[in-house]
XYZ file of C-alpha atoms in Angstrom:
382
model
C -6.498 12.626 150.465
C -3.596 14.639 149.096
C -4.173 17.918 147.314
C -2.146 19.799 144.755
C -1.055 22.185 147.510
C 0.450 19.238 149.420
C 2.439 18.179 146.365
C 3.683 21.724 145.819
C 4.766 22.129 149.445
C 6.554 18.773 149.463
C 8.371 19.669 146.227
C 9.132 23.240 147.414
C 7.472 24.846 144.364
C 4.468 27.163 143.843
C 1.131 25.474 143.192
C 0.893 26.689 139.599
C 4.333 25.244 138.838
C 3.310 21.872 140.300
C 0.207 21.988 138.107
C 2.218 22.796 134.984
C 4.597 19.897 135.631
C 1.824 17.365 136.237
C -0.269 18.713 133.369
C 2.645 18.940 130.937
C 1.516 22.432 129.969
C 4.856 24.234 130.282
C 8.549 23.636 129.779
C 9.774 23.249 133.372
C 13.401 22.449 134.173
C 14.309 18.800 134.753
C 15.176 19.136 138.453
C 11.879 20.847 139.325
C 9.943 18.317 137.276
C 11.702 15.461 139.081
C 10.874 16.878 142.539
C 7.209 17.409 141.661
C 6.845 13.927 140.152
C 8.503 12.359 143.196
C 6.261 14.310 145.584
C 3.117 13.304 143.687
C 4.196 9.662 143.701
C 4.955 9.643 147.421
C 1.553 11.169 148.179
C -0.218 8.864 145.694
C -1.576 12.009 144.027
C -3.185 12.110 140.568
C -3.904 15.494 138.994
C -7.571 16.405 139.295
C -8.230 20.085 139.889
C -11.110 20.914 142.226
C -12.527 24.067 143.759
C -10.450 23.316 146.879
C -7.300 23.713 144.762
C -8.584 27.022 143.410
C -9.313 28.174 146.962
C -5.797 27.196 148.057
C -4.156 29.107 145.193
C -6.401 32.173 145.529
C -6.114 32.220 149.326
C -9.877 32.173 149.898
C -12.445 29.809 151.396
C -13.916 27.039 149.242
C -17.389 28.584 149.533
C -16.008 31.824 148.140
C -14.830 29.960 145.029
C -18.298 28.564 144.403
C -19.905 31.971 144.817
C -17.330 33.626 142.574
C -17.636 31.070 139.779
C -21.414 31.461 139.842
C -21.175 35.259 139.702
C -22.806 35.856 143.085
C -23.388 39.469 144.121
C -22.045 38.509 147.547
C -18.500 38.468 146.172
C -16.485 41.627 145.650
C -15.236 42.139 142.055
C -11.586 41.991 143.104
C -12.165 38.696 144.945
C -14.032 37.243 141.985
C -11.171 38.192 139.675
C -8.652 36.591 142.046
C -10.673 33.359 141.929
C -10.991 33.471 138.150
C -7.251 34.043 137.808
C -6.545 31.050 140.016
C -9.039 28.914 138.078
C -7.403 29.897 134.806
C -3.908 29.158 136.156
C -5.058 25.655 137.109
C -6.929 24.981 133.870
C -10.276 24.815 135.674
C -12.102 26.755 132.966
C -11.919 23.669 130.792
C -13.996 21.850 133.405
C -16.467 24.716 133.680
C -16.961 24.869 129.926
C -17.486 21.126 129.691
C -20.032 21.303 132.505
C -21.959 24.064 130.758
C -22.050 22.102 127.521
C -23.334 18.983 129.261
C -25.945 20.558 131.508
C -27.558 23.950 131.868
C -27.456 26.391 128.962
C -27.694 30.123 129.293
C -29.486 30.478 125.963
C -27.279 33.504 125.353
C -24.513 34.276 122.861
C -22.000 37.046 123.517
C -20.839 39.725 121.081
C -18.506 42.613 121.887
C -18.803 46.109 120.507
C -15.493 47.581 119.395
C -14.298 51.140 119.747
C -14.550 52.536 116.228
C -11.965 54.878 114.702
C -14.671 57.534 114.927
C -16.877 56.700 117.962
C -19.448 59.276 116.857
C -20.317 57.203 113.767
C -21.311 53.560 114.096
C -20.361 50.910 111.553
C -23.340 50.339 109.250
C -22.265 46.857 108.171
C -21.721 45.612 111.723
C -24.989 47.220 112.854
C -26.852 45.385 110.106
C -24.925 42.193 110.805
C -25.775 42.210 114.518
C -29.446 42.936 113.815
C -29.671 39.943 111.492
C -27.649 37.692 113.818
C -30.033 38.630 116.632
C -32.994 37.689 114.450
C -31.370 34.340 113.610
C -30.591 33.733 117.292
C -34.105 34.490 118.464
C -35.517 32.131 115.851
C -33.538 29.429 117.692
C -34.664 30.692 121.145
C -31.336 32.367 121.879
C -30.570 35.939 122.848
C -27.572 38.134 122.134
C -25.560 39.704 124.955
C -23.498 42.677 123.819
C -20.598 44.008 125.845
C -17.760 46.488 125.427
C -14.436 44.937 124.526
C -11.508 46.659 126.266
C -8.524 47.840 124.284
C -6.195 45.478 126.152
C -6.746 42.093 127.793
C -9.886 41.468 125.744
C -9.484 37.710 126.016
C -10.017 37.908 129.793
C -13.530 39.315 129.366
C -14.502 36.411 127.141
C -13.022 33.938 129.587
C -14.969 35.411 132.507
C -18.289 35.305 130.662
C -17.924 31.669 129.618
C -16.538 30.598 133.009
C -19.458 32.122 134.910
C -22.061 30.477 132.634
C -23.480 33.768 131.389
C -23.102 32.806 127.715
C -22.958 29.556 125.738
C -20.604 30.884 123.083
C -19.394 33.943 121.238
C -19.500 35.729 117.916
C -16.383 37.779 117.230
C -15.561 40.256 114.475
C -12.612 42.431 113.422
C -10.416 39.345 113.475
C -6.686 40.096 113.713
C -3.594 38.093 112.866
C -2.644 36.013 115.931
C -5.855 37.215 117.568
C -5.533 36.703 121.375
C -9.299 36.159 121.679
C -9.167 33.240 119.267
C -6.124 31.776 120.978
C -7.740 31.936 124.411
C -11.204 30.734 123.366
C -9.625 27.808 121.538
C -7.463 26.968 124.558
C -10.429 26.787 126.945
C -12.602 25.083 124.323
C -15.241 27.816 124.410
C -17.586 27.718 121.396
C -17.263 30.657 119.014
C -17.587 31.640 115.374
C -16.039 34.649 113.678
C -17.116 37.194 111.108
C -13.811 37.184 109.252
C -11.010 34.698 108.893
C -10.426 33.702 105.281
C -7.265 35.812 105.092
C -5.860 34.609 108.413
C -3.057 32.139 107.625
C -3.821 28.555 108.680
C -7.151 29.529 110.255
C -8.524 26.529 112.144
C -11.629 28.125 113.662
C -15.232 28.470 112.502
C -15.998 31.578 110.462
C -17.913 33.226 107.685
C -16.320 35.939 105.609
C -16.705 38.015 102.473
C -13.908 37.993 99.915
C -12.685 41.573 100.313
C -9.834 41.061 97.901
C -12.306 40.102 95.179
C -14.524 43.051 96.117
C -11.814 45.610 95.351
C -10.846 43.726 92.192
C -14.439 44.205 91.003
C -14.126 47.963 91.507
C -10.800 48.207 89.677
C -12.120 46.142 86.756
C -15.184 48.374 86.524
C -13.055 51.531 86.496
C -10.815 50.043 83.809
C -13.912 49.454 81.692
C -14.733 53.130 82.138
C -11.348 54.013 80.641
C -9.410 54.839 83.819
C -5.759 53.873 84.152
C -4.671 56.143 86.996
C -6.586 54.660 89.910
C -5.933 55.585 93.542
C -6.749 53.854 96.826
C -7.636 55.045 100.314
C -7.375 52.270 102.895
C -6.472 51.526 106.483
C -2.896 51.169 107.629
C -1.602 47.606 107.103
C -2.033 45.063 109.867
C -5.597 43.738 109.748
C -6.489 40.769 107.513
C -9.592 42.314 105.937
C -7.928 45.652 105.112
C -4.748 43.980 103.856
C -6.912 41.809 101.598
C -8.585 44.876 100.099
C -5.240 46.497 99.316
C -4.058 43.190 97.829
C -7.125 43.205 95.580
C -6.220 46.663 94.293
C -2.630 45.695 93.571
C -3.602 42.391 91.944
C -6.153 43.950 89.615
C -3.831 46.768 88.586
C -0.959 44.368 87.902
C -3.261 42.027 85.974
C -4.199 44.951 83.736
C -0.518 45.717 83.166
C -0.809 49.126 84.819
C 1.918 50.660 86.976
C 1.063 51.379 90.599
C 2.215 54.759 91.811
C 2.697 54.639 95.574
C 1.655 58.290 95.637
C -1.816 57.085 94.584
C -2.201 55.062 97.804
C -2.939 56.745 101.128
C -3.399 55.066 104.506
C -5.918 56.598 106.867
C -8.103 55.818 109.870
C -11.766 55.359 109.044
C -12.580 58.948 110.027
C -14.112 61.643 107.821
C -11.497 64.330 108.436
C -8.582 61.920 108.104
C -9.987 60.524 104.855
C -10.400 64.040 103.486
C -6.747 64.772 104.307
C -5.691 61.485 102.690
C -7.619 62.447 99.557
C -5.723 65.732 99.462
C -2.478 63.752 99.671
C -3.430 61.540 96.721
C -4.970 64.238 94.551
C -1.962 66.561 94.869
C 0.432 63.943 93.491
C 2.413 64.977 90.406
C 0.094 62.903 88.211
C -3.069 62.520 90.296
C -5.460 59.614 89.706
C -8.624 60.045 87.696
C -10.460 57.518 89.857
C -10.347 56.846 93.581
C -11.359 53.714 95.501
C -12.051 53.872 99.230
C -11.841 50.707 101.345
C -14.771 51.904 103.494
C -17.778 54.050 102.682
C -17.013 56.444 105.553
C -13.694 57.131 103.850
C -15.668 57.696 100.662
C -17.695 60.433 102.327
C -14.494 62.085 103.565
C -13.074 61.877 100.043
C -16.240 63.380 98.547
C -16.018 66.267 101.019
C -12.533 67.098 99.728
C -13.589 66.768 96.077
C -16.554 69.054 96.706
C -14.293 71.666 98.336
C -12.057 71.551 95.252
C -15.091 71.760 92.934
C -14.158 68.410 91.381
C -17.207 66.658 89.939
C -18.024 62.938 89.966
C -17.442 61.172 87.659
C -16.228 63.693 85.069
C -13.254 64.988 87.060
C -12.758 62.082 89.440
C -14.622 58.782 89.655
C -15.288 57.709 93.246
C -16.144 54.270 94.628
C -16.424 52.792 98.099
C -16.968 49.602 100.038
C -19.908 48.422 102.223
C -22.825 50.073 100.383
C -23.726 52.395 103.229
C -27.212 53.998 102.789
C -25.605 57.454 102.646
C -23.395 56.385 99.765
C -26.425 54.914 98.019
C -28.331 58.182 98.507
C -25.418 60.160 97.050
C -25.156 57.859 94.031
C -21.729 56.460 94.908
C -20.660 53.112 93.490
C -19.899 50.655 96.288
C -19.184 47.006 97.083
C -22.078 45.265 98.806
C -21.499 42.433 101.271
C -24.291 39.781 101.432
C -24.998 40.334 105.132
C -28.539 38.944 104.792
C -27.067 35.549 103.886
C -23.940 35.769 105.989
C -25.483 36.485 109.405
C -27.825 33.462 109.659
C -25.122 31.222 108.213
C -22.740 32.339 110.953
C -25.253 31.687 113.706
C -25.981 28.225 112.334
C -22.250 27.448 112.375
C -22.044 28.732 115.956
C -24.916 26.464 117.003
C -22.942 23.540 115.657
C -19.965 24.591 117.785
C -22.142 25.030 120.903
C -23.869 21.650 120.437
C -20.572 19.919 119.659
C -21.936 18.927 116.260
C -19.690 20.947 113.935
C -21.190 21.725 110.545
C -19.590 20.044 107.567
C -18.835 23.506 106.200
C -17.695 25.557 109.199
C -15.627 28.021 107.135
C -17.668 29.831 104.483
C -16.541 32.653 102.180
C -19.219 34.686 100.412
C -18.709 36.636 97.202
C -19.427 40.400 97.225
C -21.342 42.346 94.565
C -20.528 45.669 92.968
C -23.384 48.159 92.934
C -22.644 50.607 90.114
C -23.972 54.139 90.479
C -23.416 57.525 88.758
C -20.214 58.369 90.685
C -18.186 56.103 88.349
C -20.183 55.958 85.115
C -19.067 58.501 82.553
C -21.844 60.086 80.577
């Protein structure tokens, strides 16, 4: 019986090129396509990728492929990666995923920790989110597997975990525009659900989110009610959907109130205490500094408060200060903040993920929650 390798050799092309022609997965030139089609016809070959094909492409024995795909300790990491690369090149992960869905389940969902702007301080919201997702998972007899997501090639880690049957699906967060993880997981039909997505254009994946744009609008409206017209903003540099949405909320609310936006009142900063303090200095030394300051994260808020304290500026009489995420430290310090409904969001996300894993998608697989504003003394004038 002919193999893909036989077709490739007869057509004088690499195996992966023969696969792409027969699978229609790439734009191959007409002459190459003709040779591959003719070779397949002469050999009476129909495309059906097997572990023998993976072994041929990876240059290993068939038994090695089986061991590698099942994550055996007998296989060296570099050999396993060679096999996984060959499997991916030949589209075999689609078969592996389908097999996992039909038969044995790991009973495990994967979630990756991200490297924070300030690794010494964890993200309170994500910590709380993961705790509640874990509780929801265990109520359904699942467990959560956490792993470190590398700075580059993150999609490969996800692919390896699903291909080797270690997880049944994934939860992802910090969703980016054109997120490579989403593109790859969708391509291999691996079940996943995201925390974030409502501000990703044409999002066609399962997610829950909190309307960050509306959250900042709530803060601006509250400050307007307190009589402020010069309102500043500390936020991340543009480029992430959730942070761009928060800046959009600030601009929308200010424009709706008919107030001019001074670009000197906006400072972009990493979510790091020292950087936020420096950004506050930048805003507060403008020619006409704001009388109120909104921070897109509560860690930024603490950096801003440090600067205000150093300058002996009091909240709210000299400067009103508000944040986002309702961190316990901000609550302790009496700082107004936007609260995300994590207690509702986390179990909803896991339920949506279960639908993706079981191939019974929920009727509502994209849910946006509304945030609340928790008003505290940092913004309420006496």
